[in-house]
Amino acid sequence: MRVKVADGRRHRDDHIEFSTIAEVAERLHVAPRTVRRWIVAGDLVVHRVGAVVRVSEGDLRAFLALHREG
């Protein structure tokens, strides 16, 4: 899903990418349950719209940067 909101208006060239919990788990080679634990612990920020839960690419990158070793 790609939507970018800048100055309250949408622009065709700009976008924000969102992933499901299952997609994040697959990308990071962990179980979806692990991703849910990160969310509950407040380590991974999510966006909720009703029952739909999505992780933005920016929030995932921030999470990974904070949990990088070395």
Short mmCIF file of N, CA, C and O in Angstrom, two decimals:
data_model
loop_
_atom_site.label_atom_id
_atom_site.label_comp_id
_atom_site.label_asym_id
_atom_site.label_seq_id
_atom_site.Cartn_x
_atom_site.Cartn_y
_atom_site.Cartn_z
N MET A 1 0.85 -1.17 0.00
CA MET A 1 0.00 0.00 0.00
C MET A 1 0.89 1.23 0.00
O MET A 1 1.77 1.36 0.84
N ARG A 2 0.68 2.13 -0.92
CA ARG A 2 1.52 3.32 -1.00
C ARG A 2 0.67 4.58 -0.94
O ARG A 2 -0.15 4.81 -1.80
N VAL A 3 0.90 5.35 0.10
CA VAL A 3 0.22 6.63 0.25
C VAL A 3 1.19 7.58 0.92
O VAL A 3 1.81 7.24 1.91
N LYS A 4 1.33 8.74 0.38
CA LYS A 4 2.19 9.77 1.00
C LYS A 4 1.34 11.00 1.23
O LYS A 4 0.66 11.47 0.32
N VAL A 5 1.37 11.50 2.42
CA VAL A 5 0.65 12.72 2.72
C VAL A 5 1.68 13.77 3.11
O VAL A 5 2.44 13.59 4.04
N ALA A 6 1.73 14.84 2.36
CA ALA A 6 2.64 15.95 2.64
C ALA A 6 1.84 17.23 2.59
O ALA A 6 1.13 17.50 1.63
N ASP A 7 1.95 18.03 3.63
CA ASP A 7 1.20 19.27 3.70
C ASP A 7 -0.30 19.03 3.54
O ASP A 7 -1.01 19.87 3.01
N GLY A 8 -0.78 17.85 3.99
CA GLY A 8 -2.20 17.56 3.91
C GLY A 8 -2.70 17.17 2.53
O GLY A 8 -3.86 16.91 2.34
N ARG A 9 -1.80 17.09 1.55
CA ARG A 9 -2.20 16.72 0.20
C ARG A 9 -1.41 15.51 -0.26
O ARG A 9 -0.26 15.32 0.11
N ARG A 10 -2.02 14.71 -1.10
CA ARG A 10 -1.34 13.54 -1.64
C ARG A 10 -0.63 13.91 -2.94
O ARG A 10 -1.14 14.67 -3.74
N HIS A 11 0.56 13.35 -3.10
CA HIS A 11 1.35 13.58 -4.30
C HIS A 11 1.63 12.24 -4.96
O HIS A 11 1.98 11.28 -4.29
N ARG A 12 1.51 12.19 -6.27
CA ARG A 12 1.68 10.91 -6.96
C ARG A 12 3.08 10.34 -6.85
O ARG A 12 3.25 9.13 -6.80
N ASP A 13 4.11 11.17 -6.80
CA ASP A 13 5.48 10.67 -6.77
C ASP A 13 5.94 10.26 -5.38
O ASP A 13 6.93 9.56 -5.25
N ASP A 14 5.25 10.71 -4.33
CA ASP A 14 5.63 10.40 -2.96
C ASP A 14 4.78 9.24 -2.46
O ASP A 14 3.64 9.09 -2.85
N HIS A 15 5.35 8.43 -1.57
CA HIS A 15 4.59 7.32 -1.03
C HIS A 15 5.14 6.87 0.32
O HIS A 15 6.30 7.11 0.63
N ILE A 16 4.30 6.21 1.08
CA ILE A 16 4.69 5.55 2.31
C ILE A 16 4.33 4.09 2.11
O ILE A 16 3.22 3.78 1.68
N GLU A 17 5.24 3.21 2.42
CA GLU A 17 4.96 1.79 2.27
C GLU A 17 4.64 1.19 3.63
O GLU A 17 5.31 1.49 4.61
N PHE A 18 3.62 0.35 3.67
CA PHE A 18 3.21 -0.34 4.88
C PHE A 18 3.30 -1.85 4.66
O PHE A 18 3.07 -2.33 3.56
N SER A 19 3.61 -2.57 5.74
CA SER A 19 3.68 -4.03 5.70
C SER A 19 2.80 -4.61 6.79
O SER A 19 2.59 -3.99 7.83
N THR A 20 2.33 -5.81 6.56
CA THR A 20 1.58 -6.54 7.59
C THR A 20 2.58 -7.14 8.58
O THR A 20 3.79 -7.19 8.32
N ILE A 21 2.06 -7.63 9.68
CA ILE A 21 2.91 -8.30 10.67
C ILE A 21 3.57 -9.52 10.04
O ILE A 21 4.76 -9.76 10.22
N ALA A 22 2.82 -10.27 9.25
CA ALA A 22 3.37 -11.46 8.60
C ALA A 22 4.48 -11.09 7.62
O ALA A 22 5.50 -11.78 7.54
N GLU A 23 4.32 -9.99 6.90
CA GLU A 23 5.35 -9.55 5.96
C GLU A 23 6.62 -9.13 6.69
O GLU A 23 7.74 -9.44 6.25
N VAL A 24 6.46 -8.42 7.80
CA VAL A 24 7.63 -8.01 8.59
C VAL A 24 8.34 -9.25 9.12
O VAL A 24 9.58 -9.36 9.04
N ALA A 25 7.58 -10.20 9.64
CA ALA A 25 8.17 -11.44 10.17
C ALA A 25 8.95 -12.18 9.08
O ALA A 25 10.08 -12.64 9.32
N GLU A 26 8.39 -12.25 7.90
CA GLU A 26 9.05 -12.94 6.80
C GLU A 26 10.34 -12.23 6.40
O GLU A 26 11.38 -12.87 6.20
N ARG A 27 10.30 -10.91 6.32
CA ARG A 27 11.50 -10.14 5.95
C ARG A 27 12.62 -10.32 6.95
O ARG A 27 13.80 -10.35 6.59
N LEU A 28 12.27 -10.41 8.25
CA LEU A 28 13.28 -10.50 9.30
C LEU A 28 13.59 -11.93 9.71
O LEU A 28 14.40 -12.15 10.62
N HIS A 29 12.91 -12.90 9.08
CA HIS A 29 13.12 -14.32 9.37
C HIS A 29 12.84 -14.65 10.83
O HIS A 29 13.64 -15.31 11.51
N VAL A 30 11.72 -14.13 11.32
CA VAL A 30 11.25 -14.44 12.67
C VAL A 30 9.78 -14.83 12.57
O VAL A 30 9.15 -14.66 11.53
N ALA A 31 9.23 -15.32 13.65
CA ALA A 31 7.82 -15.70 13.69
C ALA A 31 6.95 -14.45 13.86
O ALA A 31 7.37 -13.48 14.51
N PRO A 32 5.73 -14.46 13.32
CA PRO A 32 4.82 -13.33 13.54
C PRO A 32 4.60 -13.05 15.02
O PRO A 32 4.45 -11.90 15.43
N ARG A 33 4.64 -14.09 15.84
CA ARG A 33 4.49 -13.91 17.28
C ARG A 33 5.59 -13.02 17.85
O ARG A 33 5.36 -12.21 18.75
N THR A 34 6.80 -13.16 17.33
CA THR A 34 7.93 -12.33 17.77
C THR A 34 7.67 -10.87 17.44
O THR A 34 7.90 -9.98 18.26
N VAL A 35 7.16 -10.61 16.24
CA VAL A 35 6.85 -9.24 15.83
C VAL A 35 5.77 -8.67 16.75
O VAL A 35 5.86 -7.52 17.19
N ARG A 36 4.76 -9.47 17.07
CA ARG A 36 3.70 -9.01 17.98
C ARG A 36 4.26 -8.69 19.36
O ARG A 36 3.84 -7.72 20.00
N ARG A 37 5.24 -9.45 19.83
CA ARG A 37 5.88 -9.17 21.13
C ARG A 37 6.60 -7.82 21.09
O ARG A 37 6.56 -7.06 22.06
N TRP A 38 7.29 -7.53 19.97
CA TRP A 38 7.96 -6.24 19.83
C TRP A 38 6.96 -5.10 19.88
O TRP A 38 7.22 -4.06 20.47
N ILE A 39 5.79 -5.31 19.28
CA ILE A 39 4.74 -4.29 19.26
C ILE A 39 4.20 -4.07 20.67
O ILE A 39 4.10 -2.93 21.13
N VAL A 40 3.87 -5.14 21.36
CA VAL A 40 3.33 -5.05 22.72
C VAL A 40 4.35 -4.39 23.66
O VAL A 40 3.98 -3.59 24.53
N ALA A 41 5.63 -4.69 23.47
CA ALA A 41 6.69 -4.11 24.31
C ALA A 41 6.93 -2.64 23.99
O ALA A 41 7.62 -1.95 24.74
N GLY A 42 6.36 -2.16 22.89
CA GLY A 42 6.55 -0.77 22.51
C GLY A 42 7.82 -0.53 21.71
O GLY A 42 8.20 0.61 21.46
N ASP A 43 8.48 -1.61 21.30
CA ASP A 43 9.72 -1.48 20.54
C ASP A 43 9.47 -1.18 19.06
O ASP A 43 10.26 -0.51 18.42
N LEU A 44 8.38 -1.70 18.53
CA LEU A 44 8.05 -1.50 17.12
C LEU A 44 6.73 -0.74 17.02
O LEU A 44 5.71 -1.19 17.55
N VAL A 45 6.77 0.40 16.38
CA VAL A 45 5.59 1.26 16.23
C VAL A 45 4.70 0.72 15.11
O VAL A 45 5.22 0.31 14.06
N VAL A 46 3.40 0.70 15.34
CA VAL A 46 2.46 0.27 14.31
C VAL A 46 1.38 1.33 14.11
O VAL A 46 1.20 2.21 14.95
N HIS A 47 0.70 1.21 13.01
CA HIS A 47 -0.41 2.09 12.68
C HIS A 47 -1.66 1.22 12.64
O HIS A 47 -1.69 0.22 11.95
N ARG A 48 -2.67 1.62 13.41
CA ARG A 48 -3.91 0.85 13.49
C ARG A 48 -5.07 1.65 12.91
O ARG A 48 -5.26 2.81 13.24
N VAL A 49 -5.82 0.99 12.05
CA VAL A 49 -7.05 1.57 11.52
C VAL A 49 -8.10 0.48 11.71
O VAL A 49 -8.12 -0.51 10.99
N GLY A 50 -8.91 0.65 12.75
CA GLY A 50 -9.84 -0.41 13.10
C GLY A 50 -9.06 -1.63 13.54
O GLY A 50 -8.19 -1.55 14.38
N ALA A 51 -9.35 -2.77 12.92
CA ALA A 51 -8.67 -4.01 13.26
C ALA A 51 -7.41 -4.22 12.41
O ALA A 51 -6.68 -5.18 12.61
N VAL A 52 -7.14 -3.32 11.48
CA VAL A 52 -6.00 -3.45 10.58
C VAL A 52 -4.75 -2.88 11.24
O VAL A 52 -4.76 -1.75 11.72
N VAL A 53 -3.69 -3.67 11.27
CA VAL A 53 -2.42 -3.24 11.87
C VAL A 53 -1.35 -3.30 10.78
O VAL A 53 -1.18 -4.31 10.12
N ARG A 54 -0.63 -2.19 10.61
CA ARG A 54 0.42 -2.12 9.60
C ARG A 54 1.65 -1.45 10.19
O ARG A 54 1.58 -0.63 11.09
N VAL A 55 2.81 -1.82 9.64
CA VAL A 55 4.09 -1.25 10.04
C VAL A 55 4.62 -0.45 8.85
O VAL A 55 4.72 -0.99 7.75
N SER A 56 4.95 0.81 9.07
CA SER A 56 5.50 1.61 7.97
C SER A 56 6.97 1.25 7.78
O SER A 56 7.66 0.82 8.71
N GLU A 57 7.43 1.45 6.56
CA GLU A 57 8.84 1.17 6.24
C GLU A 57 9.76 2.00 7.13
O GLU A 57 10.77 1.50 7.63
N GLY A 58 9.41 3.26 7.35
CA GLY A 58 10.22 4.14 8.19
C GLY A 58 10.31 3.65 9.63
O GLY A 58 11.38 3.69 10.24
N ASP A 59 9.18 3.19 10.17
CA ASP A 59 9.18 2.69 11.55
C ASP A 59 9.97 1.39 11.66
O ASP A 59 10.66 1.16 12.66
N LEU A 60 9.90 0.55 10.63
CA LEU A 60 10.68 -0.68 10.64
C LEU A 60 12.18 -0.36 10.58
O LEU A 60 12.97 -0.94 11.31
N ARG A 61 12.56 0.59 9.73
CA ARG A 61 13.97 0.98 9.65
C ARG A 61 14.47 1.56 10.97
O ARG A 61 15.59 1.29 11.40
N ALA A 62 13.64 2.36 11.63
CA ALA A 62 14.01 2.93 12.93
C ALA A 62 14.20 1.83 13.97
O ALA A 62 15.16 1.85 14.74
N PHE A 63 13.30 0.87 13.98
CA PHE A 63 13.40 -0.27 14.89
C PHE A 63 14.71 -1.02 14.66
O PHE A 63 15.44 -1.33 15.60
N LEU A 64 15.01 -1.29 13.40
CA LEU A 64 16.23 -2.02 13.08
C LEU A 64 17.48 -1.23 13.46
O LEU A 64 18.46 -1.80 13.94
N ALA A 65 17.46 0.08 13.26
CA ALA A 65 18.60 0.91 13.61
C ALA A 65 18.86 0.89 15.12
O ALA A 65 20.01 0.85 15.56
N LEU A 66 17.78 0.91 15.89
CA LEU A 66 17.93 0.91 17.36
C LEU A 66 18.41 -0.44 17.88
O LEU A 66 18.98 -0.52 18.96
N HIS A 67 18.15 -1.50 17.14
CA HIS A 67 18.49 -2.85 17.61
C HIS A 67 19.67 -3.45 16.85
O HIS A 67 19.88 -4.65 16.88
N ARG A 68 20.45 -2.60 16.24
CA ARG A 68 21.62 -3.05 15.51
C ARG A 68 22.77 -3.33 16.48
O ARG A 68 22.95 -2.59 17.45
N GLU A 69 23.50 -4.38 16.21
CA GLU A 69 24.66 -4.70 17.05
C GLU A 69 25.92 -4.41 16.26
O GLU A 69 25.99 -4.65 15.06
N GLY A 70 26.93 -3.92 16.96
CA GLY A 70 28.23 -3.72 16.32
C GLY A 70 28.49 -2.38 15.85
O GLY A 70 28.17 -1.44 15.50
#
